[in-house]
Amino acid sequence: MKVRAVQKKDVRTIVELIKRHAQYEKGIFKAEHKEALLTKHFFKKLSPVKCLVVEVEAQIVGYATFSKQFSTWDADYYVYLDCLFLKEEVRGGGVGKQIMEHIKAYAKSEYCSIVQWQTPIFNEKGINFYKKIGAEAKTKERFRWCV
């Protein structure tokens, strides 16, 4: 198993994983233009978006996307983990912990002492995993406003 930075050749597979991620979270996902948009954002110079992939026997089995953001309350920067998704067959085998350790290392390299993310309340396995690695829950309702 290998955790590495995304490469352009990976983007099509990531779009498929995002579709599976949306299904898992009972969300809607439209793949139209996603490959081009992700390629644009992942590989543009000075992009704030980082993407890691998990590879097992030359197959991508998961991904994580994250970026550095600012918290007014903390008056400091933190890393926001936007997505973390692993195929069912690799969950529970230490892959999630490894990818989280890579994100933690990135946060430290950016002088961030906090990594934040969210998961649906029904994702009991994910919640148990996050608690197992020492994360604390912070309950908030997330809103979305299309403009």
mmCIF file with all atom_site columns, C-alpha atoms in Angstrom:
data_model
loop_
_atom_site.group_PDB
_atom_site.id
_atom_site.type_symbol
_atom_site.label_atom_id
_atom_site.label_alt_id
_atom_site.label_comp_id
_atom_site.label_asym_id
_atom_site.label_entity_id
_atom_site.label_seq_id
_atom_site.pdbx_PDB_ins_code
_atom_site.Cartn_x
_atom_site.Cartn_y
_atom_site.Cartn_z
_atom_site.occupancy
_atom_site.B_iso_or_equiv
_atom_site.pdbx_formal_charge
_atom_site.auth_seq_id
_atom_site.auth_comp_id
_atom_site.auth_asym_id
_atom_site.auth_atom_id
_atom_site.pdbx_PDB_model_num
ATOM 1   C CA . MET A 1 1   ? 0.000   0.000  0.000   1.00 0.00 ? 1   MET A CA 1
ATOM 2   C CA . LYS A 1 2   ? 1.212   3.458  -0.894  1.00 0.00 ? 2   LYS A CA 1
ATOM 3   C CA . VAL A 1 3   ? -0.109  6.947  -0.089  1.00 0.00 ? 3   VAL A CA 1
ATOM 4   C CA . ARG A 1 4   ? 1.024   9.503  -2.639  1.00 0.00 ? 4   ARG A CA 1
ATOM 5   C CA . ALA A 1 5   ? 0.138   12.815 -4.253  1.00 0.00 ? 5   ALA A CA 1
ATOM 6   C CA . VAL A 1 6   ? -2.429  12.715 -7.036  1.00 0.00 ? 6   VAL A CA 1
ATOM 7   C CA . GLN A 1 7   ? -1.188  12.537 -10.622 1.00 0.00 ? 7   GLN A CA 1
ATOM 8   C CA . LYS A 1 8   ? -3.098  13.628 -13.717 1.00 0.00 ? 8   LYS A CA 1
ATOM 9   C CA . LYS A 1 9   ? -3.581  10.004 -14.762 1.00 0.00 ? 9   LYS A CA 1
ATOM 10  C CA . ASP A 1 10  ? -5.498  9.390  -11.483 1.00 0.00 ? 10  ASP A CA 1
ATOM 11  C CA . VAL A 1 11  ? -8.251  11.960 -11.938 1.00 0.00 ? 11  VAL A CA 1
ATOM 12  C CA . ARG A 1 12  ? -10.692 9.752  -13.877 1.00 0.00 ? 12  ARG A CA 1
ATOM 13  C CA . THR A 1 13  ? -10.473 7.112  -11.125 1.00 0.00 ? 13  THR A CA 1
ATOM 14  C CA . ILE A 1 14  ? -10.957 9.763  -8.450  1.00 0.00 ? 14  ILE A CA 1
ATOM 15  C CA . VAL A 1 15  ? -14.161 10.903 -10.154 1.00 0.00 ? 15  VAL A CA 1
ATOM 16  C CA . GLU A 1 16  ? -15.433 7.310  -9.914  1.00 0.00 ? 16  GLU A CA 1
ATOM 17  C CA . LEU A 1 17  ? -14.481 7.178  -6.235  1.00 0.00 ? 17  LEU A CA 1
ATOM 18  C CA . ILE A 1 18  ? -16.229 10.501 -5.610  1.00 0.00 ? 18  ILE A CA 1
ATOM 19  C CA . LYS A 1 19  ? -19.375 9.015  -7.158  1.00 0.00 ? 19  LYS A CA 1
ATOM 20  C CA . ARG A 1 20  ? -19.117 6.059  -4.758  1.00 0.00 ? 20  ARG A CA 1
ATOM 21  C CA . HIS A 1 21  ? -18.447 8.458  -1.882  1.00 0.00 ? 21  HIS A CA 1
ATOM 22  C CA . ALA A 1 22  ? -21.595 10.433 -2.713  1.00 0.00 ? 22  ALA A CA 1
ATOM 23  C CA . GLN A 1 23  ? -23.634 7.212  -2.837  1.00 0.00 ? 23  GLN A CA 1
ATOM 24  C CA . TYR A 1 24  ? -22.206 6.130  0.524   1.00 0.00 ? 24  TYR A CA 1
ATOM 25  C CA . GLU A 1 25  ? -23.202 9.478  2.057   1.00 0.00 ? 25  GLU A CA 1
ATOM 26  C CA . LYS A 1 26  ? -26.624 9.349  0.353   1.00 0.00 ? 26  LYS A CA 1
ATOM 27  C CA . GLY A 1 27  ? -25.807 12.421 -1.713  1.00 0.00 ? 27  GLY A CA 1
ATOM 28  C CA . ILE A 1 28  ? -26.223 13.465 -5.312  1.00 0.00 ? 28  ILE A CA 1
ATOM 29  C CA . PHE A 1 29  ? -23.204 13.585 -7.606  1.00 0.00 ? 29  PHE A CA 1
ATOM 30  C CA . LYS A 1 30  ? -23.118 14.745 -11.209 1.00 0.00 ? 30  LYS A CA 1
ATOM 31  C CA . ALA A 1 31  ? -19.920 13.675 -12.947 1.00 0.00 ? 31  ALA A CA 1
ATOM 32  C CA . GLU A 1 32  ? -20.299 16.114 -15.851 1.00 0.00 ? 32  GLU A CA 1
ATOM 33  C CA . HIS A 1 33  ? -17.111 18.221 -16.267 1.00 0.00 ? 33  HIS A CA 1
ATOM 34  C CA . LYS A 1 34  ? -15.696 16.953 -12.954 1.00 0.00 ? 34  LYS A CA 1
ATOM 35  C CA . GLU A 1 35  ? -12.587 15.415 -14.489 1.00 0.00 ? 35  GLU A CA 1
ATOM 36  C CA . ALA A 1 36  ? -11.619 18.695 -16.183 1.00 0.00 ? 36  ALA A CA 1
ATOM 37  C CA . LEU A 1 37  ? -12.469 20.787 -13.123 1.00 0.00 ? 37  LEU A CA 1
ATOM 38  C CA . LEU A 1 38  ? -10.546 18.563 -10.721 1.00 0.00 ? 38  LEU A CA 1
ATOM 39  C CA . THR A 1 39  ? -7.553  18.515 -13.052 1.00 0.00 ? 39  THR A CA 1
ATOM 40  C CA . LYS A 1 40  ? -7.663  22.315 -13.210 1.00 0.00 ? 40  LYS A CA 1
ATOM 41  C CA . HIS A 1 41  ? -7.794  22.716 -9.425  1.00 0.00 ? 41  HIS A CA 1
ATOM 42  C CA . PHE A 1 42  ? -5.436  19.907 -8.406  1.00 0.00 ? 42  PHE A CA 1
ATOM 43  C CA . PHE A 1 43  ? -2.659  20.928 -10.770 1.00 0.00 ? 43  PHE A CA 1
ATOM 44  C CA . LYS A 1 44  ? -2.834  24.691 -11.044 1.00 0.00 ? 44  LYS A CA 1
ATOM 45  C CA . LYS A 1 45  ? 0.176   26.536 -9.727  1.00 0.00 ? 45  LYS A CA 1
ATOM 46  C CA . LEU A 1 46  ? -0.192  27.452 -6.037  1.00 0.00 ? 46  LEU A CA 1
ATOM 47  C CA . SER A 1 47  ? -3.475  25.576 -5.716  1.00 0.00 ? 47  SER A CA 1
ATOM 48  C CA . PRO A 1 48  ? -4.744  25.500 -2.119  1.00 0.00 ? 48  PRO A CA 1
ATOM 49  C CA . VAL A 1 49  ? -6.297  22.074 -2.782  1.00 0.00 ? 49  VAL A CA 1
ATOM 50  C CA . LYS A 1 50  ? -4.204  19.012 -1.983  1.00 0.00 ? 50  LYS A CA 1
ATOM 51  C CA . CYS A 1 51  ? -5.152  15.494 -2.989  1.00 0.00 ? 51  CYS A CA 1
ATOM 52  C CA . LEU A 1 52  ? -3.674  12.204 -1.849  1.00 0.00 ? 52  LEU A CA 1
ATOM 53  C CA . VAL A 1 53  ? -4.470  8.806  -3.282  1.00 0.00 ? 53  VAL A CA 1
ATOM 54  C CA . VAL A 1 54  ? -4.079  5.372  -1.762  1.00 0.00 ? 54  VAL A CA 1
ATOM 55  C CA . GLU A 1 55  ? -2.712  2.767  -4.108  1.00 0.00 ? 55  GLU A CA 1
ATOM 56  C CA . VAL A 1 56  ? -2.757  -1.000 -3.547  1.00 0.00 ? 56  VAL A CA 1
ATOM 57  C CA . GLU A 1 57  ? -1.182  -3.223 -6.211  1.00 0.00 ? 57  GLU A CA 1
ATOM 58  C CA . ALA A 1 58  ? -1.263  -0.337 -8.748  1.00 0.00 ? 58  ALA A CA 1
ATOM 59  C CA . GLN A 1 59  ? -5.001  0.251  -8.114  1.00 0.00 ? 59  GLN A CA 1
ATOM 60  C CA . ILE A 1 60  ? -6.321  3.431  -6.501  1.00 0.00 ? 60  ILE A CA 1
ATOM 61  C CA . VAL A 1 61  ? -8.528  2.393  -3.583  1.00 0.00 ? 61  VAL A CA 1
ATOM 62  C CA . GLY A 1 62  ? -9.042  5.733  -1.885  1.00 0.00 ? 62  GLY A CA 1
ATOM 63  C CA . TYR A 1 63  ? -8.423  9.441  -1.843  1.00 0.00 ? 63  TYR A CA 1
ATOM 64  C CA . ALA A 1 64  ? -8.379  12.458 0.444   1.00 0.00 ? 64  ALA A CA 1
ATOM 65  C CA . THR A 1 65  ? -8.649  16.151 -0.401  1.00 0.00 ? 65  THR A CA 1
ATOM 66  C CA . PHE A 1 66  ? -7.778  18.956 1.995   1.00 0.00 ? 66  PHE A CA 1
ATOM 67  C CA . SER A 1 67  ? -6.714  22.586 2.160   1.00 0.00 ? 67  SER A CA 1
ATOM 68  C CA . LYS A 1 68  ? -5.385  25.187 4.542   1.00 0.00 ? 68  LYS A CA 1
ATOM 69  C CA . GLN A 1 69  ? -8.053  27.576 5.850   1.00 0.00 ? 69  GLN A CA 1
ATOM 70  C CA . PHE A 1 70  ? -8.373  30.330 8.442   1.00 0.00 ? 70  PHE A CA 1
ATOM 71  C CA . SER A 1 71  ? -10.383 30.293 11.679  1.00 0.00 ? 71  SER A CA 1
ATOM 72  C CA . THR A 1 72  ? -11.402 33.678 13.010  1.00 0.00 ? 72  THR A CA 1
ATOM 73  C CA . TRP A 1 73  ? -12.300 32.185 16.392  1.00 0.00 ? 73  TRP A CA 1
ATOM 74  C CA . ASP A 1 74  ? -8.875  30.602 16.756  1.00 0.00 ? 74  ASP A CA 1
ATOM 75  C CA . ALA A 1 75  ? -7.149  33.504 14.980  1.00 0.00 ? 75  ALA A CA 1
ATOM 76  C CA . ASP A 1 76  ? -5.022  30.947 13.195  1.00 0.00 ? 76  ASP A CA 1
ATOM 77  C CA . TYR A 1 77  ? -4.894  28.586 10.233  1.00 0.00 ? 77  TYR A CA 1
ATOM 78  C CA . TYR A 1 78  ? -6.039  24.974 10.223  1.00 0.00 ? 78  TYR A CA 1
ATOM 79  C CA . VAL A 1 79  ? -6.291  22.185 7.660   1.00 0.00 ? 79  VAL A CA 1
ATOM 80  C CA . TYR A 1 80  ? -9.783  21.301 6.477   1.00 0.00 ? 80  TYR A CA 1
ATOM 81  C CA . LEU A 1 81  ? -10.198 17.702 5.310   1.00 0.00 ? 81  LEU A CA 1
ATOM 82  C CA . ASP A 1 82  ? -12.906 17.965 2.663   1.00 0.00 ? 82  ASP A CA 1
ATOM 83  C CA . CYS A 1 83  ? -13.107 14.333 1.588   1.00 0.00 ? 83  CYS A CA 1
ATOM 84  C CA . LEU A 1 84  ? -11.703 11.031 2.736   1.00 0.00 ? 84  LEU A CA 1
ATOM 85  C CA . PHE A 1 85  ? -13.001 7.921  1.039   1.00 0.00 ? 85  PHE A CA 1
ATOM 86  C CA . LEU A 1 86  ? -11.706 4.370  0.953   1.00 0.00 ? 86  LEU A CA 1
ATOM 87  C CA . LYS A 1 87  ? -13.183 1.418  -0.870  1.00 0.00 ? 87  LYS A CA 1
ATOM 88  C CA . GLU A 1 88  ? -14.956 -0.962 1.498   1.00 0.00 ? 88  GLU A CA 1
ATOM 89  C CA . GLU A 1 89  ? -12.425 -3.752 0.972   1.00 0.00 ? 89  GLU A CA 1
ATOM 90  C CA . VAL A 1 90  ? -9.534  -1.716 2.425   1.00 0.00 ? 90  VAL A CA 1
ATOM 91  C CA . ARG A 1 91  ? -11.341 -0.171 5.390   1.00 0.00 ? 91  ARG A CA 1
ATOM 92  C CA . GLY A 1 92  ? -10.226 -1.350 8.805   1.00 0.00 ? 92  GLY A CA 1
ATOM 93  C CA . GLY A 1 93  ? -6.754  -2.385 7.683   1.00 0.00 ? 93  GLY A CA 1
ATOM 94  C CA . GLY A 1 94  ? -4.808  0.706  8.747   1.00 0.00 ? 94  GLY A CA 1
ATOM 95  C CA . VAL A 1 95  ? -5.144  2.570  5.438   1.00 0.00 ? 95  VAL A CA 1
ATOM 96  C CA . GLY A 1 96  ? -7.266  5.343  6.966   1.00 0.00 ? 96  GLY A CA 1
ATOM 97  C CA . LYS A 1 97  ? -4.758  5.885  9.749   1.00 0.00 ? 97  LYS A CA 1
ATOM 98  C CA . GLN A 1 98  ? -1.918  6.132  7.245   1.00 0.00 ? 98  GLN A CA 1
ATOM 99  C CA . ILE A 1 99  ? -3.675  8.722  5.107   1.00 0.00 ? 99  ILE A CA 1
ATOM 100 C CA . MET A 1 100 ? -4.623  10.708 8.219   1.00 0.00 ? 100 MET A CA 1
ATOM 101 C CA . GLU A 1 101 ? -0.972  10.652 9.304   1.00 0.00 ? 101 GLU A CA 1
ATOM 102 C CA . HIS A 1 102 ? -0.002  12.159 5.931   1.00 0.00 ? 102 HIS A CA 1
ATOM 103 C CA . ILE A 1 103 ? -2.588  14.912 6.420   1.00 0.00 ? 103 ILE A CA 1
ATOM 104 C CA . LYS A 1 104 ? -1.331  15.495 9.962   1.00 0.00 ? 104 LYS A CA 1
ATOM 105 C CA . ALA A 1 105 ? 2.235   15.824 8.650   1.00 0.00 ? 105 ALA A CA 1
ATOM 106 C CA . TYR A 1 106 ? 1.047   18.338 6.039   1.00 0.00 ? 106 TYR A CA 1
ATOM 107 C CA . ALA A 1 107 ? -0.748  20.336 8.755   1.00 0.00 ? 107 ALA A CA 1
ATOM 108 C CA . LYS A 1 108 ? 2.410   20.454 10.849  1.00 0.00 ? 108 LYS A CA 1
ATOM 109 C CA . SER A 1 109 ? 4.480   21.512 7.829   1.00 0.00 ? 109 SER A CA 1
ATOM 110 C CA . GLU A 1 110 ? 2.054   24.420 7.357   1.00 0.00 ? 110 GLU A CA 1
ATOM 111 C CA . TYR A 1 111 ? 2.235   25.340 11.077  1.00 0.00 ? 111 TYR A CA 1
ATOM 112 C CA . CYS A 1 112 ? -1.362  24.272 11.655  1.00 0.00 ? 112 CYS A CA 1
ATOM 113 C CA . SER A 1 113 ? -2.184  22.616 14.959  1.00 0.00 ? 113 SER A CA 1
ATOM 114 C CA . ILE A 1 114 ? -5.720  21.565 14.013  1.00 0.00 ? 114 ILE A CA 1
ATOM 115 C CA . VAL A 1 115 ? -7.267  19.394 11.296  1.00 0.00 ? 115 VAL A CA 1
ATOM 116 C CA . GLN A 1 116 ? -11.054 19.672 10.955  1.00 0.00 ? 116 GLN A CA 1
ATOM 117 C CA . TRP A 1 117 ? -13.593 17.669 8.957   1.00 0.00 ? 117 TRP A CA 1
ATOM 118 C CA . GLN A 1 118 ? -17.153 16.440 9.087   1.00 0.00 ? 118 GLN A CA 1
ATOM 119 C CA . THR A 1 119 ? -18.956 13.186 8.464   1.00 0.00 ? 119 THR A CA 1
ATOM 120 C CA . PRO A 1 120 ? -22.634 12.253 8.375   1.00 0.00 ? 120 PRO A CA 1
ATOM 121 C CA . ILE A 1 121 ? -24.111 11.237 11.719  1.00 0.00 ? 121 ILE A CA 1
ATOM 122 C CA . PHE A 1 122 ? -24.998 7.815  10.278  1.00 0.00 ? 122 PHE A CA 1
ATOM 123 C CA . ASN A 1 123 ? -21.355 7.038  9.407   1.00 0.00 ? 123 ASN A CA 1
ATOM 124 C CA . GLU A 1 124 ? -20.827 5.066  12.610  1.00 0.00 ? 124 GLU A CA 1
ATOM 125 C CA . LYS A 1 125 ? -17.752 3.198  11.364  1.00 0.00 ? 125 LYS A CA 1
ATOM 126 C CA . GLY A 1 126 ? -16.128 6.473  10.323  1.00 0.00 ? 126 GLY A CA 1
ATOM 127 C CA . ILE A 1 127 ? -17.014 8.139  13.629  1.00 0.00 ? 127 ILE A CA 1
ATOM 128 C CA . ASN A 1 128 ? -15.563 5.206  15.572  1.00 0.00 ? 128 ASN A CA 1
ATOM 129 C CA . PHE A 1 129 ? -12.381 5.367  13.480  1.00 0.00 ? 129 PHE A CA 1
ATOM 130 C CA . TYR A 1 130 ? -12.001 9.116  14.070  1.00 0.00 ? 130 TYR A CA 1
ATOM 131 C CA . LYS A 1 131 ? -12.472 8.678  17.810  1.00 0.00 ? 131 LYS A CA 1
ATOM 132 C CA . LYS A 1 132 ? -9.961  5.813  17.800  1.00 0.00 ? 132 LYS A CA 1
ATOM 133 C CA . ILE A 1 133 ? -7.256  8.079  16.338  1.00 0.00 ? 133 ILE A CA 1
ATOM 134 C CA . GLY A 1 134 ? -7.993  10.673 19.036  1.00 0.00 ? 134 GLY A CA 1
ATOM 135 C CA . ALA A 1 135 ? -10.282 13.101 17.217  1.00 0.00 ? 135 ALA A CA 1
ATOM 136 C CA . GLU A 1 136 ? -13.006 14.976 19.098  1.00 0.00 ? 136 GLU A CA 1
ATOM 137 C CA . ALA A 1 137 ? -16.516 15.569 17.766  1.00 0.00 ? 137 ALA A CA 1
ATOM 138 C CA . LYS A 1 138 ? -17.746 19.129 17.283  1.00 0.00 ? 138 LYS A CA 1
ATOM 139 C CA . THR A 1 139 ? -21.429 19.238 16.429  1.00 0.00 ? 139 THR A CA 1
ATOM 140 C CA . LYS A 1 140 ? -22.653 21.852 13.962  1.00 0.00 ? 140 LYS A CA 1
ATOM 141 C CA . GLU A 1 141 ? -25.224 21.958 11.222  1.00 0.00 ? 141 GLU A CA 1
ATOM 142 C CA . ARG A 1 142 ? -23.728 22.520 7.769   1.00 0.00 ? 142 ARG A CA 1
ATOM 143 C CA . PHE A 1 143 ? -25.559 24.807 5.348   1.00 0.00 ? 143 PHE A CA 1
ATOM 144 C CA . ARG A 1 144 ? -25.213 25.278 1.634   1.00 0.00 ? 144 ARG A CA 1
ATOM 145 C CA . TRP A 1 145 ? -26.296 28.404 -0.240  1.00 0.00 ? 145 TRP A CA 1
ATOM 146 C CA . CYS A 1 146 ? -26.189 28.313 -4.026  1.00 0.00 ? 146 CYS A CA 1
ATOM 147 C CA . VAL A 1 147 ? -25.586 31.751 -5.497  1.00 0.00 ? 147 VAL A CA 1
#
